[in-house]
Amino acid sequence: MQKYIFLMNNLTCAGCASEIERALRSKDWVTGLTLDFLGRELTLFVNRKFEEQELLTLIDQIIKKIEPEVETVIISHKEKEYRFRDSLIASLKTGEILFSLLGLLIFVSAILVQIPALKITGYLVSYLIIGREVIKGAIRKLWSRYLFNEHLLMTIATLGAIFIGEYMEAVAVMLFYQIGRYFESKIVEYSQHSIEQLQKLKPEYANLIKDNQTVRVLPEQVEVNELIIVKPGERVPLDGIIMEGFSNINNALLTGESFPETVKKGTMIKAGAINLDSSLTIKVTSKYDSSTISHIVDLIRSAKSRKAKTERFISRFAQVYTPVVLALAMLIALIPPFVLSSGSFTDWFYRALIFLVISCPCALVISVPLSFFGGLAVLVKNGVLVKGGIYIENLAKTKTIVLDKTGTLTLGKIAVTKINPVPGTEQRELLYNAYLAESHSNHPIALAVFAEFHRLFSNHDQVDINQVNDYNFSEVPGLGVKVSSNDLSILVGRLGFLKSEGILIPNEITDNDDNKTMIGVAKNNMFLGTIHFADSLRNKIPEMIDKLKRWGIKRIIMLTGDREDIATALATSLGIREYYANLLPEDKLRFMDTLKNEEKGKVLFIGDGINDAPAMALADTGIAMGGIGSSVAIESSDVVLQTDEIERLPNILEIAHKTLNNARQNIVIALGIKGIFLLLGSLGLITIWGAVFADVGVTILAVMNSLRLLKYRRNYRS
């Protein structure tokens, strides 16, 4: 099976996109496809071997039968950056606007002229000029399976108006329709291109150092361990480690962080960041296909094909809605004049034409997916990757949140929480001796001691490294360390270890003191005190829990594999009433299974994306704290927090709510206004002018409403 990706330029008709998708699916050589209207991308899976140009020609023939204006190209061909001004200039060059202006001039002249023959001639000429593209589109499809299309509807409606002598109305309706469609297409193009900016993360080239020279190559051509140079203003093309240079980088498109990050030799750097200040020499650590930027681009692309239930409902609804409306239009045209003998056929035929023009479901087909993709775009801007609109809908309906403790609420990094010397010993002396004893260890507790010592006392105490190297070190695995010299003996470790070495420890000090991990320190057989440790809590976690409760989350549950006493202390400090400790991964999975059967609302699970993967997969939405560099997190979760900032969760839920509300607003706008106009049209209370507004105008309103999401700013509910 072969996979091909094509770009469909000038595709601005959502109804046509649906027809194209159905036409391609009917081919026996097509085994699967995704047509992303908003991204104008066609992903095709075929069971035959095609040359690219051969397949492109074949697809182009199928598409042009439905929408002749669409130009299909291979996705790898680079597009010029979109600007609204450029679109207007292109329209002028092709004569599109000039022809319309000429038709408008003749139309105005026809209105002003008093000679009947010239007036009618002016109306007819202006009608043919202004409506030429619509009429051509209707004629092209007369003998195809796509006969009944919007162009044919407009042509029949306006020709009907001419037939009954409403020349000015026929021209005016065609003019208004063309103006509305033009601006609708430009608004859709603008929304497409503004959203596509988020996907333009892929670097176009890499400066490879080869034979002491710099060669510009494609990122895909660079191998692991090769050296590249990233100059100021360039995007980092591949993941790597900085070998030379000092600069600031902009990670805004990757993480949503607006402040530059300072990087230097030894710093790991991710593809997609923009170098701001000076050149960096980078040793590549992963090929392009395995790089961070490749994962993100693929994720954003695939997200567009995972539709929310609301989107899928609208697609199915549009398929049923259109034929039902067509049947109703036929009944309106035939039953009153021929069955009920009420009114003339001309009058009811005119009403049926109005009914048909109004019935186009474009507003629904365009605006609802645009709402969800707008939400995806906003989340990416805020450093959050979501794998599809369905998960945005799930987030908006979340009522229960389950939080893993280690690596989620906490950093998964041990830190000193308390230094407790015995009377007569200072904190500095206690920590200093622990520092000396742990100086040859990379154990997490040793690293925590180093960090705390330098934080508190590094400006006051200069440690003599040579002196430390003269000590004799021995480690008792799982218990502690011994340090000795001619005039010094230090013991650091569990209290039981110190007691076994003959150290006298006060009776009031026990291993379970303060529910924390703890070590004792002794110098020259004298007990100096204890140092207490705990996993570091992430910033702003209490505020986040409080915001989630105010947001309306019914249950907040913490799961952990830690001891009961540690879980109790953390949950109490955060105001989490429901928590479960001593859990293995399979225990979390069973808990999630039971919880989903109990809860009516959606269940959200947040974990580290690795050991919590089974529970995460069972939840309605799984959010990984895997960070931007974790491919495991990206694969196993539905949502990835690129910067591990769990405090953004209220922000994420707010965006999801706004997105779902926006989609619902568009449904109400489209169905509500169209329903009113359909009723008025069947009663003969509006003209084709009103019908055109109900079609084009409602589409523009719905699309502009969707674009409001792109202007989102953080505004946590208080």
XYZ file of C-alpha atoms in Angstrom, residues 88-526:
439
model
C -6.560 40.524 -4.146
C -3.721 41.256 -6.578
C -4.023 37.757 -8.047
C -7.740 38.314 -8.581
C -6.996 41.552 -10.434
C -4.410 39.848 -12.637
C -6.817 37.102 -13.676
C -9.479 39.694 -14.532
C -11.904 38.322 -11.955
C -12.592 41.692 -10.318
C -12.315 43.688 -13.558
C -15.008 41.595 -15.260
C -17.277 41.999 -12.244
C -16.717 45.774 -12.273
C -17.560 45.883 -15.983
C -20.746 43.931 -15.353
C -21.618 46.244 -12.463
C -21.093 49.322 -14.669
C -23.420 47.946 -17.369
C -25.974 46.996 -14.704
C -26.026 50.515 -13.250
C -26.344 51.949 -16.779
C -29.306 49.672 -17.453
C -31.022 50.923 -14.312
C -30.560 54.554 -15.375
C -31.499 54.199 -19.063
C -35.138 54.868 -19.933
C -35.448 53.006 -23.276
C -37.043 49.579 -22.534
C -35.101 47.626 -25.181
C -31.746 49.038 -24.025
C -32.696 48.464 -20.381
C -33.487 44.783 -20.964
C -30.382 44.331 -23.130
C -28.217 45.961 -20.439
C -29.685 43.677 -17.788
C -29.065 40.546 -19.876
C -25.490 41.522 -20.812
C -24.590 42.384 -17.210
C -26.207 39.113 -16.082
C -24.026 37.085 -18.461
C -20.839 38.955 -17.441
C -21.427 38.866 -13.679
C -22.786 35.332 -13.609
C -20.490 33.780 -16.207
C -18.531 31.590 -13.731
C -21.701 30.392 -12.000
C -23.364 29.542 -15.322
C -20.211 27.798 -16.605
C -20.034 25.756 -13.406
C -23.648 24.653 -13.810
C -23.172 23.691 -17.475
C -19.982 21.691 -16.764
C -21.848 19.394 -14.394
C -25.076 18.985 -16.364
C -24.217 15.446 -17.489
C -22.386 14.283 -14.395
C -23.462 12.637 -11.137
C -22.905 16.027 -9.493
C -25.691 17.659 -11.497
C -27.497 19.132 -8.547
C -25.023 21.670 -7.231
C -25.053 25.219 -5.913
C -24.184 26.728 -9.313
C -27.158 25.004 -10.909
C -29.427 26.227 -8.114
C -28.373 29.835 -8.640
C -28.625 29.561 -12.416
C -32.141 28.104 -12.291
C -33.252 30.662 -9.724
C -31.982 33.675 -11.688
C -33.167 32.352 -15.055
C -36.540 31.814 -13.457
C -36.547 35.449 -12.348
C -35.737 36.532 -15.932
C -38.488 34.256 -17.259
C -41.101 36.054 -15.148
C -39.719 39.483 -16.101
C -37.730 40.280 -12.920
C -34.580 41.252 -14.843
C -33.117 43.628 -12.259
C -33.652 41.117 -9.449
C -31.950 38.346 -11.444
C -28.815 40.459 -12.037
C -28.768 41.868 -8.519
C -29.084 38.412 -6.969
C -26.225 37.050 -9.120
C -24.095 40.094 -8.241
C -24.800 39.784 -4.528
C -24.149 36.040 -4.672
C -20.795 36.551 -6.409
C -19.684 39.245 -3.953
C -20.715 37.096 -0.994
C -18.988 33.999 -2.357
C -15.822 35.972 -3.103
C -15.486 37.314 0.429
C -16.525 33.965 1.889
C -13.720 32.246 -0.040
C -11.199 34.877 1.090
C -12.264 34.513 4.725
C -11.908 30.739 4.480
C -8.494 31.132 2.802
C -7.427 33.523 5.556
C -8.505 31.082 8.265
C -6.767 28.207 6.488
C -3.484 30.066 6.139
C -3.532 31.591 9.623
C -3.962 28.114 11.092
C -1.325 26.643 8.777
C 1.264 29.006 10.274
C 1.274 26.731 13.322
C 2.374 23.824 11.162
C 5.222 25.658 9.453
C 7.606 24.411 12.083
C 9.574 22.218 9.723
C 13.002 23.760 9.016
C 13.787 24.021 5.316
C 17.528 23.327 5.546
C 20.478 22.523 7.791
C 24.006 23.963 7.668
C 26.074 20.762 7.741
C 29.806 20.918 8.567
C 31.522 18.664 6.040
C 35.253 18.609 5.240
C 35.735 21.839 7.233
C 33.131 23.567 5.075
C 29.497 24.455 5.668
C 27.078 22.866 3.187
C 23.353 23.624 3.073
C 21.383 20.332 2.946
C 17.890 19.066 3.717
C 17.373 18.144 7.418
C 16.523 14.588 6.314
C 20.064 14.195 4.910
C 21.855 14.811 8.225
C 23.032 11.770 10.205
C 23.334 11.299 13.976
C 26.602 12.661 15.488
C 27.219 15.014 12.554
C 27.795 18.714 13.310
C 25.563 21.521 12.097
C 25.695 25.303 12.508
C 22.607 27.362 13.315
C 23.060 31.054 12.580
C 21.133 33.929 14.232
C 17.580 34.089 12.902
C 17.577 30.469 11.703
C 15.385 27.657 12.979
C 17.116 24.711 14.653
C 16.623 21.862 12.136
C 17.359 18.815 14.322
C 17.551 17.738 17.956
C 21.072 17.919 19.338
C 23.509 19.067 21.982
C 25.375 22.377 21.751
C 29.104 21.844 21.276
C 30.076 25.485 20.857
C 28.363 28.851 21.294
C 26.240 30.887 23.687
C 22.895 32.368 22.640
C 19.216 32.907 23.402
C 16.569 30.854 21.618
C 12.845 31.383 21.020
C 10.726 28.297 21.818
C 7.359 30.064 21.426
C 5.998 27.812 18.674
C 7.168 24.677 20.487
C 6.237 25.347 24.083
C 4.118 28.492 24.109
C 6.797 30.175 26.250
C 7.261 33.771 25.114
C 10.490 34.471 27.040
C 13.785 33.506 25.344
C 15.814 30.660 26.824
C 19.568 31.011 27.312
C 21.585 28.073 25.927
C 25.306 27.241 26.017
C 27.752 24.395 25.513
C 26.272 21.145 26.808
C 22.637 22.298 26.540
C 20.219 19.939 24.801
C 18.306 21.825 22.118
C 15.161 20.808 20.237
C 14.365 21.163 16.559
C 11.978 24.012 15.797
C 13.489 26.581 18.161
C 14.710 29.856 16.618
C 18.266 31.010 17.342
C 18.246 34.707 18.289
C 21.749 36.010 19.009
C 24.884 34.189 17.869
C 25.909 31.074 15.934
C 25.641 27.669 17.596
C 27.498 24.484 16.682
C 25.264 21.499 17.400
C 25.976 17.772 17.465
C 22.918 15.985 16.089
C 21.431 13.378 18.444
C 18.524 12.097 16.316
C 17.611 11.911 12.643
C 14.845 14.125 11.332
C 12.184 11.375 11.307
C 12.805 10.808 15.038
C 13.177 14.458 15.989
C 10.864 16.496 18.165
C 9.745 18.670 15.277
C 8.846 15.672 13.119
C 6.694 14.230 15.916
C 4.895 17.542 16.365
C 4.250 18.165 12.654
C 2.900 14.630 12.222
C 0.765 15.023 15.325
C -0.779 18.296 14.166
C -1.445 16.855 10.715
C -3.108 13.699 12.074
C -5.140 15.703 14.608
C -7.156 17.294 11.811
C -8.522 13.911 10.709
C -9.744 12.880 14.181
C -13.130 14.476 14.233
C -15.185 15.266 17.302
C -18.648 13.757 17.679
C -20.164 17.142 16.882
C -18.193 17.281 13.618
C -19.187 13.744 12.640
C -22.822 14.487 13.482
C -22.797 17.563 11.248
C -21.277 15.600 8.345
C -23.966 12.910 8.620
C -26.672 15.516 9.156
C -25.643 17.397 5.990
C -25.941 14.206 3.935
C -29.521 13.659 5.122
C -30.488 17.324 5.300
C -29.837 18.176 1.627
C -31.986 15.456 -0.039
C -34.795 16.090 2.460
C -34.794 19.791 1.581
C -34.731 18.966 -2.146
C -37.775 16.736 -1.722
C -39.569 19.495 0.190
C -38.757 21.987 -2.584
C -40.357 19.687 -5.171
C -43.445 19.361 -3.001
C -43.639 23.159 -2.629
C -43.458 23.586 -6.429
C -46.009 20.901 -7.339
C -48.577 20.254 -4.612
C -50.118 23.727 -4.052
C -50.760 24.583 -7.741
C -51.650 21.090 -9.057
C -53.082 19.221 -6.052
C -54.565 21.979 -3.897
C -55.300 24.368 -6.807
C -53.896 27.196 -4.715
C -52.054 29.910 -6.614
C -50.135 29.728 -9.855
C -47.318 27.359 -10.737
C -45.035 30.353 -11.424
C -45.517 31.673 -7.886
C -44.895 28.321 -6.213
C -42.019 27.494 -8.541
C -40.385 30.777 -7.501
C -40.866 29.873 -3.837
C -39.331 26.440 -4.459
C -36.295 28.082 -6.069
C -35.867 30.311 -3.013
C -36.178 27.231 -0.814
C -33.417 25.455 -2.748
C -30.989 28.368 -2.628
C -31.384 28.608 1.138
C -30.856 24.872 1.676
C -27.089 24.752 0.975
C -25.409 23.291 4.111
C -22.037 25.008 3.503
C -22.218 27.071 6.690
C -22.473 23.913 8.790
C -19.903 21.923 6.840
C -17.307 24.717 7.067
C -17.786 26.357 10.425
C -18.061 23.429 12.847
C -14.763 21.761 11.828
C -13.202 25.233 11.725
C -14.227 25.770 15.361
C -12.475 22.591 16.471
C -9.379 23.215 14.405
C -9.268 26.774 15.720
C -9.266 25.285 19.228
C -6.422 22.942 18.242
C -4.478 25.917 16.905
C -4.928 27.930 20.115
C -3.819 24.979 22.244
C -0.669 24.548 20.143
C 0.080 28.251 20.667
C -0.171 27.599 24.404
C 2.280 24.692 24.313
C -0.339 21.918 24.322
C -0.568 19.203 21.653
C -3.999 17.585 21.190
C -4.485 14.603 18.899
C -7.846 15.627 17.480
C -11.115 17.460 17.908
C -12.674 14.497 19.694
C -10.356 15.073 22.666
C -11.219 18.759 22.803
C -14.862 17.735 23.108
C -13.958 15.207 25.830
C -11.968 17.860 27.709
C -14.938 20.229 27.605
C -17.174 17.522 29.111
C -14.702 16.417 31.820
C -16.223 16.043 35.284
C -13.596 13.850 36.991
C -9.826 14.382 36.996
C -7.417 11.674 38.133
C -3.869 12.822 38.917
C -0.764 10.696 39.217
C 1.507 11.989 42.001
C 5.140 11.386 41.120
C 6.194 13.297 38.027
C 2.801 14.978 37.735
C 1.889 16.842 40.918
C 5.519 16.567 41.945
C 8.704 16.913 39.906
C 9.846 13.369 40.643
C 12.974 14.951 42.104
C 13.964 14.647 45.762
C 14.681 17.899 47.614
C 15.620 18.783 51.195
C 12.555 19.868 53.149
C 13.969 20.234 56.662
C 17.364 20.349 58.401
C 16.931 19.271 62.028
C 20.150 19.515 64.104
C 20.297 18.367 67.733
C 20.845 21.042 70.409
C 24.356 22.429 70.256
C 24.768 21.787 66.504
C 24.185 24.395 63.804
C 22.366 23.740 60.528
C 25.502 24.658 58.596
C 27.614 22.059 60.406
C 24.999 19.319 59.937
C 24.545 19.984 56.204
C 28.277 20.537 55.616
C 29.215 17.135 57.020
C 26.472 15.458 54.991
C 27.845 17.282 51.931
C 31.363 15.944 52.560
C 30.120 12.399 53.056
C 27.953 12.380 49.904
C 30.497 14.146 47.669
C 31.371 10.964 45.722
C 27.794 9.781 45.209
C 25.242 10.343 42.437
C 22.354 9.023 44.519
C 19.237 11.283 44.379
C 19.553 11.989 48.113
C 23.193 13.009 47.617
C 22.235 15.321 44.754
C 19.544 16.902 46.942
C 22.123 17.513 49.688
C 24.498 19.157 47.184
C 21.760 21.424 45.852
C 20.631 22.523 49.317
C 24.162 23.131 50.562
C 25.035 25.349 47.603
C 21.731 27.162 47.904
C 22.241 28.016 51.577
C 25.947 28.117 52.269
C 28.040 28.162 49.093
C 28.801 31.875 49.585
C 30.160 31.199 53.093
C 31.960 27.842 52.834
C 34.578 26.959 50.242
C 34.965 23.177 50.112
C 38.549 22.045 49.621
C 38.241 19.445 46.852
C 41.744 18.169 47.439
C 40.910 17.598 51.095
C 37.755 15.689 50.144
C 39.752 13.481 47.784
C 42.041 12.487 50.659
C 39.146 10.900 52.590
C 38.373 7.188 52.539
C 34.832 6.512 51.298
C 32.832 3.300 51.658
C 29.177 2.726 50.855
C 26.800 0.217 52.411
C 24.145 -0.262 49.669
C 20.694 0.803 50.776
C 21.880 1.944 54.206
C 24.454 4.741 54.074
C 28.053 5.860 53.611
C 31.185 6.054 55.757
C 33.883 8.706 55.419
C 37.126 8.585 57.392
C 40.580 10.145 57.627
C 43.246 10.400 60.310
C 41.217 12.783 62.479
C 37.692 12.556 61.065
C 34.882 10.015 60.839
C 31.472 10.776 59.288
C 28.468 8.479 59.008
C 25.410 9.357 56.896
C 22.413 7.099 56.309
C 19.369 5.446 57.802
C 19.007 5.632 61.564
C 19.270 1.848 61.898
C 22.619 1.965 60.090
C 23.922 4.644 62.444
C 22.761 2.657 65.482
C 24.526 -0.465 64.177
C 27.716 1.597 64.060
C 27.353 2.484 67.744
C 25.848 5.962 67.368
C 23.533 6.999 70.200
C 20.340 8.534 68.803
C 17.742 10.369 70.926
C 14.639 8.231 71.562
C 12.243 10.864 70.184
C 13.747 10.568 66.671
C 12.348 7.704 64.558
C 12.439 6.715 60.887
C 8.791 7.716 60.439
C 9.306 11.230 61.748
C 7.281 13.835 59.852
C 6.184 11.257 57.233
C 9.252 12.090 55.126
C 12.332 10.308 53.827
C 15.094 11.002 56.347
C 18.808 10.425 56.942
C 20.898 10.836 60.062
C 24.361 12.406 60.264
C 27.087 11.600 62.808
C 30.604 13.031 63.172
C 33.313 11.386 65.273
C 30.673 9.121 66.896
C 28.476 12.112 67.848
